[in-house]
PDB file of C-alpha atoms in Angstrom:
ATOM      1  CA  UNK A   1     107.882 109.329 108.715  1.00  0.00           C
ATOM      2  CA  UNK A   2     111.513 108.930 109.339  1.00  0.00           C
ATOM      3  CA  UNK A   3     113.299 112.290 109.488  1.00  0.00           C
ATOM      4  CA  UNK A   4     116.378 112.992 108.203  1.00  0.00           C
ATOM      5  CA  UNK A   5     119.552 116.330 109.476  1.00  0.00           C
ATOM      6  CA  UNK A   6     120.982 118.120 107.221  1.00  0.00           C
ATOM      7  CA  UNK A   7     123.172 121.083 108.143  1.00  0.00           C
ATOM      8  CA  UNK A   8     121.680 124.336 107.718  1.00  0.00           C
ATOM      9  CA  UNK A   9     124.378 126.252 105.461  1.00  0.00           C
ATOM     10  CA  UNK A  10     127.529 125.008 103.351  1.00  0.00           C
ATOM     11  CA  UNK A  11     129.876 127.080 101.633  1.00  0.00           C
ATOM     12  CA  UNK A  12     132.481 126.346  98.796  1.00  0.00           C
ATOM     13  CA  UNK A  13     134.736 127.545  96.388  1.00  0.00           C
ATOM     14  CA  UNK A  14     133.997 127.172  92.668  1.00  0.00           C
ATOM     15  CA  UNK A  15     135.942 124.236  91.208  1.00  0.00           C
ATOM     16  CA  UNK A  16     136.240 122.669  94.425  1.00  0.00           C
ATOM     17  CA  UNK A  17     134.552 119.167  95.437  1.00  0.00           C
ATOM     18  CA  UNK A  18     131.288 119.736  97.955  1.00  0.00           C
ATOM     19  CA  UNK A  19     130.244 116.622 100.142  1.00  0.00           C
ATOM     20  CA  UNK A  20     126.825 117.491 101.914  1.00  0.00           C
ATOM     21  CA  UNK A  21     126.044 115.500 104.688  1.00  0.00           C
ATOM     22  CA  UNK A  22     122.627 113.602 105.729  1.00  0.00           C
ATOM     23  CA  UNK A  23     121.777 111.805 108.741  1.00  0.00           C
ATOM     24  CA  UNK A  24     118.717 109.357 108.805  1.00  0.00           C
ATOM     25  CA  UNK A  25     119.308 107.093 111.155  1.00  0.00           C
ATOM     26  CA  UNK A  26     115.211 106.059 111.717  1.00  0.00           C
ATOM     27  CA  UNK A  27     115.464 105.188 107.996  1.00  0.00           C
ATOM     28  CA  UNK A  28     113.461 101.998 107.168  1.00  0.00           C
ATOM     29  CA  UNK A  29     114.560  99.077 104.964  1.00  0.00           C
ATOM     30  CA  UNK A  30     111.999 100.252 102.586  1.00  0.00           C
ATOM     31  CA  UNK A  31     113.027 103.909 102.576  1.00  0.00           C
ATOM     32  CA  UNK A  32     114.795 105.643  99.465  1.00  0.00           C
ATOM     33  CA  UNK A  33     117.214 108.135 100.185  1.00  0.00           C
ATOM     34  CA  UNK A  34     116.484 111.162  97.456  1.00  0.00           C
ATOM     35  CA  UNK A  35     118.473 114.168  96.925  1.00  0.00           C
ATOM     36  CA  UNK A  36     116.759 117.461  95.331  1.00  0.00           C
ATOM     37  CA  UNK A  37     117.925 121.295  95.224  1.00  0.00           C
ATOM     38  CA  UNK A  38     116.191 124.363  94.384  1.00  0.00           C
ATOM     39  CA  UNK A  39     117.485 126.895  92.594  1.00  0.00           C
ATOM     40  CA  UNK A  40     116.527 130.341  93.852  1.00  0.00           C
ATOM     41  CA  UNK A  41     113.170 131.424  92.167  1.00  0.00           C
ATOM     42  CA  UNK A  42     112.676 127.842  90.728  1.00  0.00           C
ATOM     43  CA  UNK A  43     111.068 124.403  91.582  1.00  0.00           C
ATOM     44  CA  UNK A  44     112.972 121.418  92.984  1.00  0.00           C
ATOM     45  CA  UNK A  45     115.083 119.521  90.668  1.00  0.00           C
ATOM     46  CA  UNK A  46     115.485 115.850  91.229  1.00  0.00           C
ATOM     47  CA  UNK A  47     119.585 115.195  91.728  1.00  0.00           C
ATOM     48  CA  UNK A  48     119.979 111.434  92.507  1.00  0.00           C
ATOM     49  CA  UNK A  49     118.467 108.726  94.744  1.00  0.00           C
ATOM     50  CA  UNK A  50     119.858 105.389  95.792  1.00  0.00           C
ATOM     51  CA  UNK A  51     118.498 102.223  98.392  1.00  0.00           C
ATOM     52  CA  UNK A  52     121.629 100.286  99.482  1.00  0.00           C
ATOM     53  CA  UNK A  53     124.363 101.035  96.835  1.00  0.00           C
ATOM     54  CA  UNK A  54     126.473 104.156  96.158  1.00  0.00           C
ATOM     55  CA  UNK A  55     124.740 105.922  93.161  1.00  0.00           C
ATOM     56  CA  UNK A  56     126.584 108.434  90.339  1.00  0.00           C
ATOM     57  CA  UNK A  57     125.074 110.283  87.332  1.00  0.00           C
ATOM     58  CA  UNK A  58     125.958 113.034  85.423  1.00  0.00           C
ATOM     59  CA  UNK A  59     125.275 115.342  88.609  1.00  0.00           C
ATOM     60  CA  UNK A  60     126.435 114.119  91.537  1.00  0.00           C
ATOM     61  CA  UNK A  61     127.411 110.910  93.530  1.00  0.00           C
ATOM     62  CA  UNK A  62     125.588 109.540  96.082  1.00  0.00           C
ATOM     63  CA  UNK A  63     127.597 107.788  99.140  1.00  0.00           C
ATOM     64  CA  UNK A  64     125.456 105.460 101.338  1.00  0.00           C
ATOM     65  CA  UNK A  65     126.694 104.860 104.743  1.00  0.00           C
ATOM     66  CA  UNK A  66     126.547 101.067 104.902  1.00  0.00           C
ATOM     67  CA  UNK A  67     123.977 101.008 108.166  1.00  0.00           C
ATOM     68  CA  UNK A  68     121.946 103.496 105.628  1.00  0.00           C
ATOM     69  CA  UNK A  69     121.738 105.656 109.004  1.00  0.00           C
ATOM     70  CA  UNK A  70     123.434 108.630 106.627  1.00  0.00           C
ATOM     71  CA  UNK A  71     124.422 109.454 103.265  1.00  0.00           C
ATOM     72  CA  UNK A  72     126.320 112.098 101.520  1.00  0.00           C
ATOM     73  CA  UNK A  73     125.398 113.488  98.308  1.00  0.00           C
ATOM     74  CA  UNK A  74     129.035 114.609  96.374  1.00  0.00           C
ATOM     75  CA  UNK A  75     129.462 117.620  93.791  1.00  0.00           C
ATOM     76  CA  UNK A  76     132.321 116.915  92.289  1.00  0.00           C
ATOM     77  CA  UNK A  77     133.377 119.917  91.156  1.00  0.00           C
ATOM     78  CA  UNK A  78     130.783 122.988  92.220  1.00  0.00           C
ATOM     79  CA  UNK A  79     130.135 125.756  90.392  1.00  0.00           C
ATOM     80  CA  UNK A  80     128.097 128.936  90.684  1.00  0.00           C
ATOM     81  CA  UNK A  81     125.114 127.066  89.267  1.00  0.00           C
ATOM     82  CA  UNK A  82     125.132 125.067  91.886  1.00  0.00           C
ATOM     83  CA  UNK A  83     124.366 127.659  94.403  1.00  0.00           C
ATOM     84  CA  UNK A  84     121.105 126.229  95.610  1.00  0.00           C
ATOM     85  CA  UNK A  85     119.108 124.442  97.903  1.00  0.00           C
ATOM     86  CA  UNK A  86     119.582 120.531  98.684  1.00  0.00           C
ATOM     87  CA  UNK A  87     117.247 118.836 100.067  1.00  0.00           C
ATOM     88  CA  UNK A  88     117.587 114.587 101.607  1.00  0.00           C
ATOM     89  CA  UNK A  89     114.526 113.153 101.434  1.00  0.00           C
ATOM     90  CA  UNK A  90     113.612 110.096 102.527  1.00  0.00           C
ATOM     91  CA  UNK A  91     111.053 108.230  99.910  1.00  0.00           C
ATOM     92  CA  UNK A  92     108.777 105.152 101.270  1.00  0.00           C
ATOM     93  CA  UNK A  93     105.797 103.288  99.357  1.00  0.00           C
ATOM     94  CA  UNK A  94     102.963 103.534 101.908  1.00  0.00           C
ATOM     95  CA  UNK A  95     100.562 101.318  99.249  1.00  0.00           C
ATOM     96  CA  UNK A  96     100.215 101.014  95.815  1.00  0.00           C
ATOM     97  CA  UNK A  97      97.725 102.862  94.081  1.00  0.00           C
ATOM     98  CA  UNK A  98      96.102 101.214  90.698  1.00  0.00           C
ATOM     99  CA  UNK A  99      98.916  98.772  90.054  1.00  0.00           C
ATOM    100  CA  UNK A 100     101.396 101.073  90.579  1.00  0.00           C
ATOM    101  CA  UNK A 101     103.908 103.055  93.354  1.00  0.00           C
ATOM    102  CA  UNK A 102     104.136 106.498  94.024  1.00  0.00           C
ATOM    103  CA  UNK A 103     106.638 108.251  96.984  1.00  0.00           C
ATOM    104  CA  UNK A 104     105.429 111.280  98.276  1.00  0.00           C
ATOM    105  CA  UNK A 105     108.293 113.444  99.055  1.00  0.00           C
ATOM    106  CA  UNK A 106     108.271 115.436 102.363  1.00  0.00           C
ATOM    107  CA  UNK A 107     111.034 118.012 102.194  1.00  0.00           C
ATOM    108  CA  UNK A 108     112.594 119.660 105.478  1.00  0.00           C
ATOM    109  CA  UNK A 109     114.903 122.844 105.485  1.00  0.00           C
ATOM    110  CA  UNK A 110     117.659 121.736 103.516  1.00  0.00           C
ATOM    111  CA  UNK A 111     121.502 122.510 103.355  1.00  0.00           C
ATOM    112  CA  UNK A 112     122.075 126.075 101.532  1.00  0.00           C
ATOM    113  CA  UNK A 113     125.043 125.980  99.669  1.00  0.00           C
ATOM    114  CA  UNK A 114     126.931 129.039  98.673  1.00  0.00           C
ATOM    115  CA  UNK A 115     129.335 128.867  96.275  1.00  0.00           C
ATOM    116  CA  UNK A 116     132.242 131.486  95.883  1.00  0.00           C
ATOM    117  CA  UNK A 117     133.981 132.145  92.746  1.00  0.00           C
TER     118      UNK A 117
ATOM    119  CA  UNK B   1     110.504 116.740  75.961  1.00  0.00           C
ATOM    120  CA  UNK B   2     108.501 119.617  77.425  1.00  0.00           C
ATOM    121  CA  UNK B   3     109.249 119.699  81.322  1.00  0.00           C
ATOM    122  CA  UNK B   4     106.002 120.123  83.382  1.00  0.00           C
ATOM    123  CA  UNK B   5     104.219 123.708  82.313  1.00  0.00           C
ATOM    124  CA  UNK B   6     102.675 125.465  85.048  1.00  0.00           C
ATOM    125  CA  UNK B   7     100.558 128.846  84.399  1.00  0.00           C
ATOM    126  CA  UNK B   8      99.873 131.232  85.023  1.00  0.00           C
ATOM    127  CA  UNK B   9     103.572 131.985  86.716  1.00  0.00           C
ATOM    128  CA  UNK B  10     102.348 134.758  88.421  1.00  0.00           C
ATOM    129  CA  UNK B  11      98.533 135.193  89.808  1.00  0.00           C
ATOM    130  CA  UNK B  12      97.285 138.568  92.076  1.00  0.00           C
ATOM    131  CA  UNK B  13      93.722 137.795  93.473  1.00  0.00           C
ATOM    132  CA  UNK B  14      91.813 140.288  96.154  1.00  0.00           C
ATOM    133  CA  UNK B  15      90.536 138.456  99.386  1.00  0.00           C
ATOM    134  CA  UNK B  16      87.244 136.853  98.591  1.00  0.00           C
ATOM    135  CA  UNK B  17      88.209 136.031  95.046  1.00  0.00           C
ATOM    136  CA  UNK B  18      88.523 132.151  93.470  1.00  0.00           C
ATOM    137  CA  UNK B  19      92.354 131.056  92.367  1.00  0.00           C
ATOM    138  CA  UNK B  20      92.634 128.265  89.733  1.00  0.00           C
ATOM    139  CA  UNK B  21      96.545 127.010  88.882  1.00  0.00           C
ATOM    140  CA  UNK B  22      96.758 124.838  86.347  1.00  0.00           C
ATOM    141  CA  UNK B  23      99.953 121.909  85.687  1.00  0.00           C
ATOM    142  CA  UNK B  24     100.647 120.411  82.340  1.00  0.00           C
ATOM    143  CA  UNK B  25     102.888 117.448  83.412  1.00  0.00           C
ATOM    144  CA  UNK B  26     105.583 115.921  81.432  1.00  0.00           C
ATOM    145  CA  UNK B  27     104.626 114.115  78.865  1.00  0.00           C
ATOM    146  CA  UNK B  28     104.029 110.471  79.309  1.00  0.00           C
ATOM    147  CA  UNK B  29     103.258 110.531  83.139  1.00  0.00           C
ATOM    148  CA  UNK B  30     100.260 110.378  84.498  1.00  0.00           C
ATOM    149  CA  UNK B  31     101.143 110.851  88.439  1.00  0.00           C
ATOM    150  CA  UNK B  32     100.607 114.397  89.127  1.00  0.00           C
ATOM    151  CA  UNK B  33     101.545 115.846  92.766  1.00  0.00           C
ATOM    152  CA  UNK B  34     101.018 119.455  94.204  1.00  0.00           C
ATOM    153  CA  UNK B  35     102.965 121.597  96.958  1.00  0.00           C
ATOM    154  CA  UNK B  36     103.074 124.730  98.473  1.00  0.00           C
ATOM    155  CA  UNK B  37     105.658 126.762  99.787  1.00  0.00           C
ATOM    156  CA  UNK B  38     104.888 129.519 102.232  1.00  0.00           C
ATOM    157  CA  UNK B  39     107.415 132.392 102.288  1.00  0.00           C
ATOM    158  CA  UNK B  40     110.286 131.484 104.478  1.00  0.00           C
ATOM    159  CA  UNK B  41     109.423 127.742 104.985  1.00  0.00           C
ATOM    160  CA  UNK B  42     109.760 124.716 103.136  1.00  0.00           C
ATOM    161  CA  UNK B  43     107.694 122.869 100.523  1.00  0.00           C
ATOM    162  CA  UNK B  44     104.576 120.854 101.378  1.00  0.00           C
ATOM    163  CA  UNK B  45     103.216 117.951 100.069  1.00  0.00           C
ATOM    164  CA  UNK B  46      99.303 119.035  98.878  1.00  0.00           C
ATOM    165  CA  UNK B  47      97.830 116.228  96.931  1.00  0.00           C
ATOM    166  CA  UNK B  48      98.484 113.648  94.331  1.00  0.00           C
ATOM    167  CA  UNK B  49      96.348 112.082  91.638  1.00  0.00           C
ATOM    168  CA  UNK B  50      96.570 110.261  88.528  1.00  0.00           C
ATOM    169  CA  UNK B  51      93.830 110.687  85.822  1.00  0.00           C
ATOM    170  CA  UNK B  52      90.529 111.161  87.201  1.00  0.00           C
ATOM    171  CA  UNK B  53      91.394 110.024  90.740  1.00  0.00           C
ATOM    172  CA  UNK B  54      92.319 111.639  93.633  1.00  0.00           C
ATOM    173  CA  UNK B  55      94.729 109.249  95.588  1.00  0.00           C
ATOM    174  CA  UNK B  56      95.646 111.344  98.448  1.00  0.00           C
ATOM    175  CA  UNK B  57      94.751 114.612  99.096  1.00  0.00           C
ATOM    176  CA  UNK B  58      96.173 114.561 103.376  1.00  0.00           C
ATOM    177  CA  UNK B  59      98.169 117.303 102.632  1.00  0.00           C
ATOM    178  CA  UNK B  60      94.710 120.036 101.745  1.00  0.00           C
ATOM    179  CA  UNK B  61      93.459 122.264 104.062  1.00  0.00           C
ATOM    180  CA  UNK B  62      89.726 121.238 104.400  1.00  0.00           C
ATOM    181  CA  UNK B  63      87.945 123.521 102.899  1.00  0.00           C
ATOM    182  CA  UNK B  64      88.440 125.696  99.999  1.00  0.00           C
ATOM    183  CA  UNK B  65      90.786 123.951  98.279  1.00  0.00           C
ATOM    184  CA  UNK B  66      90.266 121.413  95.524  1.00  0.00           C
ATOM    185  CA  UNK B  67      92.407 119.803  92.579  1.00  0.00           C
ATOM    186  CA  UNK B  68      91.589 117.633  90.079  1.00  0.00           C
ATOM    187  CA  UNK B  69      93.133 115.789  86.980  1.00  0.00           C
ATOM    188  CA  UNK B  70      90.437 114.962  84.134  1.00  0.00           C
ATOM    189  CA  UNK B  71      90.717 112.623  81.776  1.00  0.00           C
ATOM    190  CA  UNK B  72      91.951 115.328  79.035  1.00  0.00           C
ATOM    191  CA  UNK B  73      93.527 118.368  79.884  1.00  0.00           C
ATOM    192  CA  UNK B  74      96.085 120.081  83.075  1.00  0.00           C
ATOM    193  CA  UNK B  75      95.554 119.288  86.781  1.00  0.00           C
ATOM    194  CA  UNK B  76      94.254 121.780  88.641  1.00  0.00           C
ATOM    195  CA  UNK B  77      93.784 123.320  92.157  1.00  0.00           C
ATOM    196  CA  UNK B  78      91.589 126.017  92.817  1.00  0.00           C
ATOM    197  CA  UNK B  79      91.305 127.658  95.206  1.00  0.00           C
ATOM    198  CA  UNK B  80      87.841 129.496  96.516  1.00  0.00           C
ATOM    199  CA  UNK B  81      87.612 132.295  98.238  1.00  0.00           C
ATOM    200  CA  UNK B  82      91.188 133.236  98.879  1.00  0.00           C
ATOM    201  CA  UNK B  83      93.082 134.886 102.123  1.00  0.00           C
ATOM    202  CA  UNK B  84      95.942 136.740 102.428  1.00  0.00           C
ATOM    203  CA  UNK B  85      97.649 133.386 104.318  1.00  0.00           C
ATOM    204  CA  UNK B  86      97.160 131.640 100.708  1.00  0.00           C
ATOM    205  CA  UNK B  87     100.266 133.848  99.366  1.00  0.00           C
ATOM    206  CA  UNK B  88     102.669 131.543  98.191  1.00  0.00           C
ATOM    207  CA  UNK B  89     104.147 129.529  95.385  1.00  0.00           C
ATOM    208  CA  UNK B  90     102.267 126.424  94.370  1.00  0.00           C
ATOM    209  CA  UNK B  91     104.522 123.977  92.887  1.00  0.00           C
ATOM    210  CA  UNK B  92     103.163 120.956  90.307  1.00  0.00           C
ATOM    211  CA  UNK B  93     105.290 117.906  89.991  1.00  0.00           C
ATOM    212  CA  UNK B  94     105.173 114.971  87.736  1.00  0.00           C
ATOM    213  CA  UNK B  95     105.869 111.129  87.323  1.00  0.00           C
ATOM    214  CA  UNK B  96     105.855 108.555  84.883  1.00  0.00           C
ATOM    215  CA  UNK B  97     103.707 105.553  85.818  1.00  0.00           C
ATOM    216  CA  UNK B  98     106.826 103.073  85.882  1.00  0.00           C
ATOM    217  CA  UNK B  99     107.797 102.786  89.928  1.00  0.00           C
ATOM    218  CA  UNK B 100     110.243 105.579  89.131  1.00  0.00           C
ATOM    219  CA  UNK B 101     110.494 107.670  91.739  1.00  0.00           C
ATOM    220  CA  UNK B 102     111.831 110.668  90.212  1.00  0.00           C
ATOM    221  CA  UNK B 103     109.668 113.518  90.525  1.00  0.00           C
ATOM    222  CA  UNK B 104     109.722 116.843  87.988  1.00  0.00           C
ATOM    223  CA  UNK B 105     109.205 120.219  88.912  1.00  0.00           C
ATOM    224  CA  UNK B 106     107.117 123.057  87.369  1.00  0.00           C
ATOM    225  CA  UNK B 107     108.312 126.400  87.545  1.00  0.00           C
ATOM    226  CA  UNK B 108     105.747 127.017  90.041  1.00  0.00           C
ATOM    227  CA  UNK B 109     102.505 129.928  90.163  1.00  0.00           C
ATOM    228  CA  UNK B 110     103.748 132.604  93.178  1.00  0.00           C
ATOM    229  CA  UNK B 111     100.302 133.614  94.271  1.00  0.00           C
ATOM    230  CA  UNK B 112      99.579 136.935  95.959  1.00  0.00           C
ATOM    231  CA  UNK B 113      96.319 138.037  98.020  1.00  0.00           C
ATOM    232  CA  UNK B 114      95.883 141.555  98.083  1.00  0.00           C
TER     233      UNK B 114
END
């Protein structure tokens, strides 16, 4: 499985734009880069996910380096909520199961963030 | 749209005893996937099934531990005869059966061995 870096703490002010870095750079043409956090006491959340492109939703942007070799996932504007956490996963199809695809998502350590108000 | 329903949320077994976690995933999907998380490391993948099958299961220790997903009803993993090194929080996720690869949480069953 390709692996990916993440640093192992972040801090931030509330209010204040938070980039957290990834590096993946045995990703695969195949591989899916995910994002995830967990809350303390809760069970990962899904955040965003992208292939090529640079991805946004209503949580966060996704930036993909354009060799895909690292990514950085981009909270706009934290807040204490978003004290968690975040997890870059990379997401392959290994075969497809009954018509269908499935990624099974191998988490590492994960960035903590902590945000200050 | 219930989110995927785990219970119970909190489960004390003695050494010796059977565990059995059960996972109601969302509603519509029909990929179910189970982790654990040991205290003070991160999560790992278990198993994953759809209804009635068992597609991978590289992630279960060998013996004791089993999950299924009938035809009606929750997934489930038991567990038999339970040691203290099975403390931890078992985690169900879901997805729906359309490539997505979005996965949903449970709130998770925190299992302690006494």
């Amino acid at each position: 499985d390709a692996k990916t870096t993440q640093p192992n703490s972040m801090e931030s002010n509330e209010e204040e734009p938070v980039h957290l870095p990834c590096n993946h750079s045995t990703i695969s043409g195949t591989d899916y880069i995910h994002w995830y956090r967990q809350l303390p006491s809760q069970g990962p959340e899904y955040v965003i996910h992208g292939l090529t492109s640079n991805v946004n939703n209503r949580m966060a942007s996704l930036a993909i380096a354009e060799d895909r070799k690292s990514s950085t996932l981009i909270l706009h504007r934290a807040t204490l909520r978003d004290a968690a956490v975040y997890y870059c996963i990379l997401s392959f199809v290994p075969f497809n199961a009954g018509g269908t695809s499935y990624g099974k998502l191998t988490f590492g350590q994960g960035t903590i963030l902590t945000v200050h108000p | 749209n219930a989110g995927v329903m785990q219970n119970p949320r909190h489960l004390v077994r003695r050494r010796g005893q059977e565990a059995r976690l059960r996972c109601s995933p969302m509603k519509g999907h029909s990929h179910v996937y189970w982790y654990r998380q040991l205290p003070e490391e991160g999560l790992k993948f278990m198993v994953y099934l759809q209804k009635e099958n068992i597609i991978d299961e590289s992630g279960m220790p060998k013996e004791r531990f089993s999950a299924e997903f009938p035809k009606e009803g929750p997934s489930i993993l038991r567990i038999q005869q339970v040691v203290r090194g099975d403390s931890a929080a078992y985690f169900c996720a879901s997805s729906s059966n359309v490539g997505t690869y979005e996965q949903y949480f449970g709130p998770g069953t925190r299992l302690t061995v006494t």
